[in-house]
Coordinates of C-alpha atoms in Angstrom, one line a residue:
M449 CA 0.0 0.0 0.0
K450 CA 2.9 2.5 0.7
L451 CA 4.2 1.8 -2.8
I452 CA 0.7 2.5 -4.4
L453 CA 0.3 5.7 -2.4
A454 CA 3.9 6.9 -3.2
A455 CA 3.1 6.3 -6.9
I456 CA -0.2 8.3 -6.8
L457 CA 1.5 11.1 -4.9
A458 CA 4.2 11.3 -7.6
F459 CA 1.5 11.7 -10.2
T460 CA -0.4 14.4 -8.3
L461 CA 2.8 16.5 -7.6
H462 CA 2.2 18.0 -11.1
A463 CA -1.4 18.7 -10.7
Q464 CA -1.0 22.3 -12.0
R465 CA -0.1 21.0 -15.5
Q466 CA -2.5 20.7 -18.4
T467 CA -3.7 17.1 -18.4
E468 CA -5.4 14.7 -20.9
P469 CA -9.0 14.0 -20.1
L470 CA -8.6 10.2 -20.5
G471 CA -11.4 7.7 -20.4
R472 CA -11.3 4.3 -19.0
G473 CA -9.4 2.6 -21.9
L474 CA -11.3 -0.7 -21.3
V475 CA -9.8 -3.5 -23.3
A476 CA -11.2 -7.0 -23.7
V477 CA -9.1 -9.8 -25.4
T478 CA -9.5 -13.5 -25.7
M479 CA -7.0 -15.7 -23.9
P480 CA -5.7 -18.9 -25.5
D481 CA -8.0 -21.0 -23.3
G482 CA -11.1 -19.1 -24.4
R483 CA -11.5 -16.9 -21.3
A484 CA -11.9 -13.2 -21.6
F485 CA -9.2 -10.9 -20.0
L486 CA -10.4 -7.3 -19.3
S487 CA -8.4 -4.4 -17.9
W488 CA -9.0 -0.7 -17.5
R489 CA -7.4 2.5 -16.3
L490 CA -7.3 3.8 -12.9
L491 CA -7.0 7.7 -13.1
T492 CA -5.5 10.1 -10.8
S493 CA -8.8 11.8 -10.4
D494 CA -10.3 8.6 -8.8
P495 CA -10.8 8.5 -5.1
P496 CA -8.4 6.0 -3.2
D497 CA -11.4 3.7 -2.6
A498 CA -12.7 3.7 -6.3
A499 CA -14.2 0.2 -7.1
F500 CA -15.6 -1.2 -10.3
H501 CA -18.5 -3.4 -11.3
V502 CA -18.1 -5.5 -14.6
F503 CA -20.9 -6.1 -17.1
R504 CA -21.2 -8.6 -19.9
H505 CA -23.2 -7.6 -22.9
Q506 CA -24.7 -10.3 -25.3
D507 CA -27.6 -10.0 -27.7
G508 CA -28.9 -6.8 -26.0
E509 CA -28.8 -8.2 -22.6
A510 CA -26.4 -6.8 -19.9
T511 CA -25.3 -9.1 -17.1
R512 CA -23.4 -8.0 -14.0
L513 CA -20.5 -10.3 -13.4
T514 CA -19.2 -9.0 -10.1
E515 CA -21.2 -9.8 -6.8
S516 CA -19.3 -6.9 -5.1
P517 CA -17.2 -4.1 -6.8
I518 CA -13.6 -4.7 -7.6
H519 CA -11.4 -2.3 -5.4
N520 CA -7.8 -3.8 -5.3
V521 CA -7.0 -4.4 -9.0
T522 CA -8.1 -3.1 -12.4
F523 CA -8.5 -6.3 -14.4
F524 CA -11.1 -9.1 -14.5
I525 CA -11.2 -12.5 -16.1
D526 CA -14.6 -13.7 -17.4
E527 CA -14.3 -17.5 -16.9
A528 CA -17.6 -18.2 -18.7
A529 CA -16.8 -16.4 -22.0
K530 CA -15.6 -19.6 -23.8
D531 CA -17.9 -20.5 -26.6
R532 CA -20.0 -17.5 -26.2
Q533 CA -20.5 -15.4 -29.4
N534 CA -20.8 -11.6 -29.9
L535 CA -19.6 -10.4 -26.5
A536 CA -18.9 -7.0 -25.2
Y537 CA -18.1 -5.6 -21.7
S538 CA -18.4 -2.4 -19.8
I539 CA -17.4 -1.2 -16.4
R540 CA -19.2 1.0 -13.8
T541 CA -17.8 2.9 -10.9
G542 CA -20.3 5.1 -9.0
S543 CA -22.5 6.6 -11.5
E544 CA -19.9 6.4 -14.4
E545 CA -20.3 3.7 -16.9
S546 CA -18.0 3.0 -19.8
N547 CA -19.3 2.3 -23.3
P548 CA -19.4 -1.4 -24.1
T549 CA -16.1 -2.8 -25.5
T550 CA -16.2 -5.7 -28.0
L551 CA -14.3 -8.7 -27.1
A552 CA -11.3 -9.2 -29.4
P553 CA -11.3 -12.8 -30.7
Q554 CA -7.5 -13.0 -30.0
H555 CA -5.1 -11.8 -27.4
Y556 CA -4.4 -8.7 -29.3
L557 CA -6.3 -6.0 -31.2
T558 CA -6.1 -5.6 -35.0
V559 CA -6.0 -2.2 -36.6
P560 CA -6.5 -2.5 -40.5
L561 CA -4.2 -0.2 -42.5
Q562 CA -4.4 1.5 -45.9
T563 CA -0.7 1.3 -46.5
P564 CA 0.3 2.9 -49.8
E565 CA 2.0 0.8 -52.4
G566 CA 5.7 0.5 -51.7
Y567 CA 5.5 1.7 -48.2
T568 CA 6.0 0.0 -44.7
P569 CA 4.4 1.0 -41.3
N570 CA 7.2 2.4 -39.2
D571 CA 7.2 4.4 -36.0
A572 CA 4.0 5.7 -34.5
S573 CA 2.7 8.0 -31.8
A574 CA -0.4 8.2 -29.9
G575 CA -2.8 11.1 -29.1
D576 CA -6.5 11.9 -28.6
L577 CA -7.4 13.4 -32.0
D578 CA -11.1 13.6 -31.7
G579 CA -11.6 14.5 -28.1
D580 CA -13.3 11.2 -26.9
G581 CA -10.9 10.5 -24.0
E582 CA -9.2 7.6 -26.0
Y583 CA -6.1 7.4 -28.0
E584 CA -5.7 7.4 -31.8
I585 CA -2.6 6.3 -33.8
V586 CA -0.5 8.5 -36.0
L587 CA 1.7 6.4 -38.1
H588 CA 4.8 7.1 -40.0
Q589 CA 4.6 5.2 -43.4
T590 CA 8.1 4.8 -44.9
G591 CA 9.1 3.9 -48.4
V592 CA 12.7 4.1 -49.6
G593 CA 14.8 5.9 -46.9
F594 CA 18.5 6.8 -46.3
D595 CA 20.7 7.6 -43.3
N596 CA 22.2 11.1 -43.5
S597 CA 25.6 9.5 -44.4
Q598 CA 24.1 7.7 -47.5
S599 CA 23.3 9.2 -50.8
G600 CA 20.3 8.3 -52.8
V601 CA 16.8 9.8 -53.7
S602 CA 14.2 8.8 -51.0
S603 CA 10.5 8.2 -51.1
E604 CA 8.2 11.0 -49.8
P605 CA 7.5 10.6 -46.1
I606 CA 3.8 10.0 -45.3
L607 CA 1.9 10.4 -41.9
E608 CA -1.5 8.8 -41.4
A609 CA -4.0 8.9 -38.6
Y610 CA -6.0 5.9 -37.6
K611 CA -8.7 5.1 -35.1
L612 CA -8.2 1.8 -33.3
D613 CA -11.0 0.3 -35.5
G614 CA -8.9 1.1 -38.5
A615 CA -10.8 4.2 -39.7
L616 CA -8.3 6.4 -41.6
L617 CA -8.8 9.9 -40.5
W618 CA -6.2 11.7 -42.8
R619 CA -3.0 11.2 -44.7
I620 CA -0.3 14.0 -44.8
N621 CA 2.4 13.6 -47.6
L622 CA 5.5 15.6 -46.5
G623 CA 6.6 15.7 -50.2
R624 CA 9.8 15.3 -52.1
N625 CA 11.6 18.1 -50.2
I626 CA 11.5 16.2 -46.9
R627 CA 14.1 13.4 -47.1
E628 CA 13.0 9.9 -45.7
G629 CA 15.2 8.5 -43.0
A630 CA 15.6 8.1 -39.1
H631 CA 17.1 11.4 -38.6
Y632 CA 14.8 13.6 -40.8
T633 CA 11.2 13.1 -39.9
Q634 CA 10.4 13.8 -36.2
F635 CA 6.7 14.4 -35.5
L636 CA 5.0 15.4 -32.3
V637 CA 1.4 14.3 -31.4
Y638 CA 0.1 16.3 -28.4
D639 CA -2.6 18.7 -27.2
F640 CA -0.6 21.9 -27.5
D641 CA -3.4 24.5 -27.0
G642 CA -5.5 22.6 -24.3
D643 CA -8.8 22.3 -26.4
G644 CA -9.1 18.6 -25.6
R645 CA -7.8 17.4 -29.1
A646 CA -4.2 16.6 -30.0
E647 CA -2.4 18.4 -32.8
I648 CA 0.5 17.2 -35.0
A649 CA 3.7 19.2 -35.4
C650 CA 6.6 18.5 -37.8
K651 CA 9.2 19.8 -40.2
T652 CA 7.6 20.6 -43.7
A653 CA 8.9 22.1 -46.9
D654 CA 7.7 23.1 -50.4
G655 CA 5.2 20.5 -51.7
T656 CA 4.0 19.2 -48.4
I657 CA 0.3 18.2 -48.8
D658 CA -1.9 18.4 -45.7
G659 CA -4.7 16.0 -44.8
T660 CA -7.2 18.1 -46.8
G661 CA -5.2 18.2 -49.9
A662 CA -3.9 21.7 -49.5
V663 CA -0.2 22.4 -50.4
I664 CA 2.3 24.1 -48.4
G665 CA 4.7 26.4 -50.3
D666 CA 5.5 25.8 -54.0
P667 CA 4.0 22.7 -55.2
Q668 CA 6.5 22.5 -58.2
A669 CA 9.7 23.1 -56.3
D670 CA 12.3 20.3 -56.2
H671 CA 15.3 21.1 -54.0
R672 CA 17.0 17.6 -54.2
N673 CA 20.5 17.5 -55.4
S674 CA 21.9 14.7 -57.6
N675 CA 22.8 12.7 -54.5
G676 CA 19.3 13.0 -53.0
Y677 CA 20.2 15.4 -50.3
I678 CA 18.1 18.5 -49.8
L679 CA 20.4 21.4 -48.9
A680 CA 18.5 24.3 -50.4
G681 CA 15.0 25.7 -50.5
P682 CA 12.7 26.9 -47.5
E683 CA 12.3 24.8 -44.5
Y684 CA 9.1 25.0 -42.3
L685 CA 7.6 24.0 -39.1
T686 CA 3.8 23.3 -39.4
I687 CA 1.0 22.6 -36.9
F688 CA -1.8 20.3 -38.2
D689 CA -5.3 19.7 -36.9
G690 CA -5.4 16.2 -35.3
L691 CA -8.8 15.4 -36.5
T692 CA -8.5 16.5 -40.2
G693 CA -4.8 16.8 -40.8
K694 CA -5.3 20.5 -42.0
A695 CA -2.4 22.8 -41.8
L696 CA -3.2 25.4 -39.1
A697 CA 0.0 27.3 -39.1
T698 CA 3.5 27.3 -40.8
E699 CA 6.6 29.2 -39.8
D700 CA 10.2 29.2 -41.0
Y701 CA 12.1 26.3 -39.3
I702 CA 14.6 27.6 -36.8
P703 CA 17.6 27.4 -37.2
P704 CA 18.0 27.5 -41.0
R705 CA 20.8 25.5 -42.6
G706 CA 23.0 28.6 -43.2
N707 CA 26.4 27.4 -44.5
V708 CA 26.1 23.6 -44.7
S709 CA 29.9 23.1 -44.4
A710 CA 29.9 25.0 -41.1
W711 CA 28.1 22.1 -39.4
G712 CA 31.0 19.8 -40.1
D713 CA 30.8 18.4 -43.7
N714 CA 29.9 19.7 -47.0
Y715 CA 27.4 17.0 -48.2
G716 CA 24.5 17.3 -45.5
N717 CA 25.3 14.5 -43.0
R718 CA 25.5 16.8 -39.8
V719 CA 23.3 19.7 -40.7
D720 CA 20.2 17.5 -41.1
R721 CA 20.3 15.7 -37.7
F722 CA 16.9 16.6 -36.2
L723 CA 15.2 15.8 -32.8
A724 CA 12.0 17.0 -31.3
A725 CA 10.2 16.8 -28.0
V726 CA 7.3 18.2 -26.0
A727 CA 8.1 19.9 -22.7
F728 CA 6.2 21.9 -20.0
L729 CA 8.6 24.8 -20.0
D730 CA 6.4 27.0 -17.8
G731 CA 5.2 24.1 -15.7
E732 CA 1.6 24.6 -16.8
R733 CA 1.3 24.3 -20.5
P734 CA 3.0 22.2 -23.3
S735 CA 5.6 23.6 -25.6
L736 CA 7.2 22.1 -28.7
V737 CA 11.0 21.9 -29.0
F738 CA 12.6 21.2 -32.3
T739 CA 16.4 20.8 -32.7
R740 CA 19.0 20.7 -35.3
G741 CA 22.5 19.2 -35.1
Y742 CA 24.4 17.3 -32.4
Y743 CA 27.7 16.2 -33.7
T744 CA 29.1 19.7 -33.7
R745 CA 26.8 22.7 -33.4
A746 CA 23.6 22.1 -31.7
V747 CA 20.5 24.4 -31.7
L748 CA 17.3 23.9 -29.9
T749 CA 14.2 26.1 -30.5
A750 CA 11.0 26.2 -28.3
W751 CA 7.6 27.0 -29.7
N752 CA 4.1 27.6 -28.3
W753 CA 0.8 26.8 -30.1
R754 CA -1.7 28.8 -28.2
E755 CA -4.9 30.7 -29.4
G756 CA -4.3 29.9 -33.1
K757 CA -0.7 31.2 -33.2
L758 CA 2.6 29.5 -33.5
T759 CA 5.1 31.7 -31.7
R760 CA 8.9 31.2 -30.9
L761 CA 9.6 31.1 -27.2
W762 CA 13.4 30.9 -27.2
T763 CA 16.4 29.4 -29.1
F764 CA 19.6 27.9 -27.6
D765 CA 22.6 27.8 -30.0
S766 CA 25.9 26.2 -28.9
D767 CA 27.7 28.5 -31.3
A768 CA 26.1 31.8 -30.4
G769 CA 25.2 33.6 -27.2
P770 CA 27.4 33.5 -24.2
E771 CA 30.8 31.9 -24.4
S772 CA 29.7 29.1 -21.9
N773 CA 27.4 27.8 -24.8
R774 CA 30.4 26.4 -26.6
A775 CA 30.6 23.6 -24.1
Y776 CA 27.4 22.3 -25.5
R777 CA 28.9 21.6 -28.9
G778 CA 29.0 17.8 -29.9
Q779 CA 27.1 16.7 -26.7
G780 CA 23.9 15.4 -28.4
N781 CA 22.6 11.9 -29.0
H782 CA 20.6 10.3 -31.7
N783 CA 17.7 10.8 -29.2
L784 CA 16.8 13.0 -26.2
S785 CA 14.7 13.0 -23.0
V786 CA 12.5 15.4 -21.2
A787 CA 12.1 15.5 -17.3
D788 CA 12.0 18.0 -14.4
V789 CA 15.4 17.3 -13.1
D790 CA 15.6 20.3 -10.6
G791 CA 12.2 19.9 -9.0
D792 CA 10.8 23.3 -10.0
G793 CA 7.9 21.8 -11.7
K794 CA 9.3 22.9 -15.2
D795 CA 10.8 20.6 -17.6
E796 CA 14.5 20.4 -18.8
I797 CA 15.7 19.0 -22.0
L798 CA 18.2 16.2 -21.5
F799 CA 20.2 16.6 -24.8
G800 CA 22.6 13.6 -24.7
A801 CA 25.5 14.4 -22.4
A802 CA 24.1 18.0 -21.7
A803 CA 21.0 19.6 -20.3
I804 CA 19.1 22.7 -21.3
D805 CA 17.0 24.4 -18.7
D806 CA 13.4 25.4 -19.0
D807 CA 14.3 29.1 -20.0
G808 CA 16.5 28.0 -22.9
T809 CA 19.9 28.6 -21.1
G810 CA 22.5 25.8 -20.6
L811 CA 21.9 23.9 -17.3
Y812 CA 25.2 21.9 -17.6
S813 CA 27.3 20.2 -20.2
T814 CA 29.4 17.1 -19.0
G815 CA 31.7 17.2 -22.0
I816 CA 31.3 13.4 -22.2
G817 CA 30.0 13.7 -25.9
H818 CA 27.8 11.9 -28.2
G819 CA 26.2 8.4 -27.5
D820 CA 23.3 6.4 -28.8
A821 CA 21.3 5.7 -25.8
M822 CA 20.2 7.3 -22.5
H823 CA 17.7 6.4 -19.8
V824 CA 16.3 9.0 -17.3
Y825 CA 14.8 7.5 -14.3
D826 CA 15.2 7.0 -10.5
H827 CA 17.9 4.3 -11.1
D828 CA 19.4 4.7 -7.7
P829 CA 16.8 5.0 -4.9
S830 CA 19.5 5.7 -2.2
R831 CA 20.1 9.1 -4.0
P832 CA 17.6 12.0 -4.3
G833 CA 16.1 12.8 -7.6
L834 CA 16.7 11.2 -11.1
E835 CA 19.7 9.7 -12.7
I836 CA 20.8 9.3 -16.2
F837 CA 22.3 6.0 -17.6
H838 CA 24.3 7.1 -20.8
I839 CA 26.7 5.5 -23.1
Q840 CA 29.6 7.2 -25.0
E841 CA 30.4 6.2 -28.6
R842 CA 34.0 7.1 -28.6
V843 CA 36.8 5.4 -26.6
A844 CA 36.5 6.9 -23.3
A845 CA 36.5 6.5 -19.5
E846 CA 32.9 7.1 -19.6
G847 CA 32.0 4.4 -22.0
A848 CA 29.0 3.6 -19.8
N849 CA 28.1 5.9 -17.0
L850 CA 25.4 6.9 -14.5
R851 CA 25.2 10.7 -13.7
D852 CA 23.0 12.9 -11.5
A853 CA 20.3 14.2 -13.8
R854 CA 20.2 17.6 -11.9
T855 CA 23.9 18.5 -12.0
G856 CA 25.5 16.2 -14.5
E857 CA 28.0 14.8 -11.9
V858 CA 29.1 11.3 -12.9
I859 CA 28.3 8.8 -10.2
W860 CA 30.0 5.8 -11.6
K861 CA 31.4 4.9 -15.0
Q862 CA 32.8 1.9 -16.9
A863 CA 35.6 2.6 -19.4
T864 CA 35.6 1.5 -22.9
I865 CA 38.2 -1.2 -23.4
S866 CA 41.0 -0.3 -25.6
G867 CA 40.7 -1.5 -29.2
N868 CA 37.0 -1.1 -29.1
E869 CA 34.6 1.5 -30.2
G870 CA 32.2 2.7 -27.5
P871 CA 29.0 0.8 -26.8
G872 CA 26.4 1.0 -29.5
R873 CA 23.6 0.2 -27.1
G874 CA 22.8 0.4 -23.3
L875 CA 19.8 -0.3 -21.0
A876 CA 19.1 0.3 -17.4
I877 CA 15.9 -1.2 -15.9
D878 CA 15.1 -3.2 -12.7
I879 CA 15.4 -6.9 -13.6
D880 CA 16.8 -8.3 -10.3
P881 CA 15.0 -8.0 -7.0
R882 CA 18.0 -8.8 -5.0
H883 CA 19.6 -5.4 -5.8
E884 CA 18.3 -2.0 -5.0
G885 CA 17.4 0.1 -8.1
S886 CA 18.1 -0.6 -11.8
E887 CA 20.5 -3.0 -13.3
A888 CA 22.5 -1.8 -16.4
W889 CA 24.4 -3.5 -19.2
V890 CA 25.7 -2.5 -22.7
S891 CA 26.4 -3.9 -26.1
G892 CA 29.8 -3.2 -27.3
G893 CA 32.9 -1.3 -26.1
G894 CA 34.4 -4.3 -24.6
I895 CA 32.4 -3.6 -21.3
R896 CA 31.2 -6.9 -19.9
G897 CA 28.7 -7.9 -17.2
L898 CA 25.6 -6.8 -15.4
F899 CA 26.0 -3.8 -13.1
N900 CA 23.8 -2.7 -10.1
S901 CA 22.8 0.9 -9.4
Q902 CA 26.1 1.5 -7.5
G903 CA 28.2 0.4 -10.6
E904 CA 29.1 -2.9 -9.1
R905 CA 29.4 -5.9 -11.4
I906 CA 26.9 -8.4 -10.0
S907 CA 27.0 -11.0 -12.9
D908 CA 29.0 -11.9 -15.9
R909 CA 25.8 -12.9 -17.6
I910 CA 23.6 -10.4 -19.3
P911 CA 20.2 -10.6 -21.1
S912 CA 20.4 -11.6 -24.7
S913 CA 19.0 -8.2 -25.8
C914 CA 20.0 -4.6 -25.0
N915 CA 17.1 -2.8 -26.6
F916 CA 13.6 -2.1 -25.2
A917 CA 11.8 -2.8 -22.0
I918 CA 8.2 -3.2 -21.0
W919 CA 6.1 -3.9 -17.8
W920 CA 4.2 -7.0 -18.9
D921 CA 3.9 -9.9 -16.3
G922 CA 2.3 -8.3 -13.4
D923 CA 5.3 -7.9 -10.9
L924 CA 7.2 -4.6 -10.5
L925 CA 10.3 -5.8 -12.5
R926 CA 10.5 -4.8 -16.1
E927 CA 10.6 -7.3 -19.0
L928 CA 12.7 -7.3 -22.1
L929 CA 11.4 -6.3 -25.5
D930 CA 13.4 -7.1 -28.6
R931 CA 12.3 -7.7 -32.2
T932 CA 8.8 -9.1 -31.7
V933 CA 9.5 -11.0 -28.5
I934 CA 9.0 -10.3 -24.8
T935 CA 11.1 -12.2 -22.4
K936 CA 11.5 -12.5 -18.6
W937 CA 15.0 -12.3 -17.1
N938 CA 15.5 -15.1 -14.6
W939 CA 18.0 -13.6 -12.3
E940 CA 19.0 -16.7 -10.4
S941 CA 20.1 -18.8 -13.4
G942 CA 20.8 -15.9 -15.9
T943 CA 18.5 -17.2 -18.5
E944 CA 15.2 -15.9 -20.1
T945 CA 11.7 -17.2 -20.4
T946 CA 9.6 -16.2 -23.4
L947 CA 6.3 -14.5 -22.5
L948 CA 5.2 -13.3 -25.9
N949 CA 6.3 -14.2 -29.4
A950 CA 4.2 -12.1 -31.8
T951 CA 4.3 -14.7 -34.7
G952 CA 3.2 -13.0 -38.0
C953 CA 4.5 -9.6 -37.0
A954 CA 7.8 -7.7 -37.8
S955 CA 9.9 -5.1 -36.0
N956 CA 11.1 -1.9 -37.5
N957 CA 14.2 0.1 -38.4
G958 CA 16.5 -2.7 -39.4
T959 CA 19.0 -3.9 -36.7
K960 CA 17.4 -1.5 -34.2
S961 CA 14.5 -4.0 -34.1
T962 CA 12.1 -1.7 -32.4
P963 CA 8.2 -1.9 -32.3
T964 CA 6.0 0.5 -34.1
L965 CA 5.3 1.8 -30.5
S966 CA 5.2 0.6 -26.9
A967 CA 3.3 2.6 -24.3
D968 CA 0.5 2.3 -21.7
L969 CA -2.2 2.8 -24.4
L970 CA -5.1 0.8 -22.9
G971 CA -6.2 -1.1 -19.9
D972 CA -4.3 -1.1 -16.5
W973 CA -0.9 0.4 -15.6
R974 CA 1.0 -2.1 -17.7
E975 CA 2.2 -1.4 -21.2
E976 CA 1.0 -2.4 -24.6
V977 CA 3.2 -3.0 -27.6
I978 CA 2.3 -2.3 -31.3
F979 CA 3.8 -4.3 -34.2
R980 CA 3.1 -4.1 -37.8
T981 CA 2.1 -7.5 -39.5
A982 CA 4.6 -9.1 -41.8
G983 CA 2.4 -8.1 -44.8
N984 CA 2.1 -4.4 -43.8
K985 CA -1.7 -4.5 -43.9
S986 CA -2.4 -4.0 -40.3
L987 CA -1.1 -3.2 -36.9
R988 CA -1.5 -5.5 -33.9
I989 CA -1.7 -4.0 -30.4
Y990 CA -0.7 -6.6 -27.8
T991 CA -1.9 -6.4 -24.2
T992 CA -1.0 -8.5 -21.4
T993 CA -3.4 -11.1 -20.0
I994 CA -1.3 -12.0 -16.9
P995 CA -3.1 -11.2 -13.6
T996 CA -1.4 -8.6 -11.3
E997 CA -1.8 -7.8 -7.6
Y998 CA -0.9 -4.1 -8.1
R999 CA -3.1 -1.2 -9.0
F1000 CA -1.7 2.1 -10.2
P1001 CA -3.0 5.0 -12.2
S1002 CA -2.3 4.8 -15.9
L1003 CA 1.3 5.6 -16.6
M1004 CA 0.2 8.1 -19.3
Q1005 CA -0.8 10.4 -16.4
D1006 CA 2.7 10.6 -15.2
P1007 CA 4.1 13.7 -16.9
Q1008 CA 7.7 12.3 -17.7
Y1009 CA 6.2 9.0 -19.0
R1010 CA 3.7 10.9 -21.2
L1011 CA 6.3 13.0 -22.7
S1012 CA 8.4 10.0 -23.3
I1013 CA 5.7 8.8 -25.6
A1014 CA 5.7 12.0 -27.5
W1015 CA 9.4 11.5 -28.5
Q1016 CA 9.1 7.6 -29.1
N1017 CA 9.4 8.2 -32.9
V1018 CA 12.4 10.5 -32.7
G1019 CA 15.7 9.2 -33.9
Y1020 CA 17.0 6.0 -32.1
N1021 CA 14.3 5.9 -29.6
Q1022 CA 14.6 4.3 -26.1
P1023 CA 11.9 2.8 -23.9
P1024 CA 9.9 5.3 -21.8
H1025 CA 10.4 5.8 -18.1
P1026 CA 8.1 7.5 -15.5
A1027 CA 9.4 10.1 -13.1
F1028 CA 8.7 8.0 -10.0
R1029 CA 10.2 4.6 -9.0
L1030 CA 8.1 1.6 -10.2
G1031 CA 10.2 -1.3 -9.1
T1032 CA 11.0 -3.7 -6.2
Q1033 CA 11.5 -1.9 -2.9
H1034 CA 14.2 -2.8 -0.2

């Protein structure tokens, strides 16, 4: 009970922030043995004694399945569902009753897609686009794409919005003047103006076609050079209506390219490294943050979308302003994170090995430099506040390191072994209940073993993957998510047990092997995972059917976790983490 109260308190500490008016997110799926598994959201607005009745709907009749309301968990198993047809379920708490939810015939939901010819469903985001209290999916459809270091003419990036029943709300074609690839197309889905419906924000250019068919800029312009790079022509930032895909406002992208060579090469590799995030910079309402560059010069610009206007809030430039800004050159990752690291209720941008304060000034730069992965969480419960587990790409003493998220102070580090490049991947989550806090491990750099939150090697064995993580099986440890498989780390034997093998599905982004999205989208506090099917004709949303003794509010109501979902499509994305500790307690 103490753990539950602490979690709810952590949610409510940010009560002054604009919040999403979420519904119950009731989900009902069929278990392999034919029983029906239901789960639903507990909300931070619920009283501590909130309890729920469950109803089965069949042929126009509603039957209450609970003799007394459920008060200790937010799931229910209908033992009598087997061999019954046309079932739906609803829940009631007090005078509130949810709309009936149809029972899925499998242990996942299917979202039919209208994938364009030659395209593949890739990363996705989630937001309430129509204001009904439930999430829709915004999907990036990719054709031929290239890394910044590769020449070639790409396909035109496409964004689509789907309801969970497969209804296509709109399609935005970003056009020939936005290059397709992991570092070019970062899109944000969030309710930026507080009207109860999410908007979409992303970089656009001449020829972008919005969801209503209107064209931004010059529809005839083609700024691609012979190598497929786009190093000329105007660049824009556009806000789109979440329900229709209509372009609502367009401004010049900041910063502009300027002299391409000044970013570190003359062919466009470093100038076109983009990241994006949502942050509550004033502690009350969300802002957009779009960036450019991280290997050399790094520029972050914050914007507000309020009262129908897109306005610039601030710009941080490592190569301009006070001399202290120069320390922020070359510190960025292929990803970023957002968290309130100093406890003032306002968010900071964790930009790789550096941090930018809510007012657009530098908070600190560690000088450690570029890496491919970072994890912001309460990794070490013995210390106040959050910590950041980070890896360093070059040969360095800080090949893998844990630092204080507020100050940048390095708490412990493991050096890259001579003769190796720095680690390419790193993960820090709680997988062993015998040790306080997170366990961490890396792939590459010659750094071997599993480390506890104090930096002590506790095992020579490590999990087979170093990729994503998910709360799935009902305890407070996190499970491993890699490719289309979820496994449980057996800490005593150093082996893994498969909990889900999503046969017929495929992961994304080549060797990154990431899901379309993993997030607490539906049901109780545990997370769902979305994969594309191998034929690219649908998405599958897998939700756990394992009972749990724990009851928490939806993770999507924790500010840090929710903002982590907003940047899940950005660069080399990492698993989301909440601001409070959700793990075994000592």
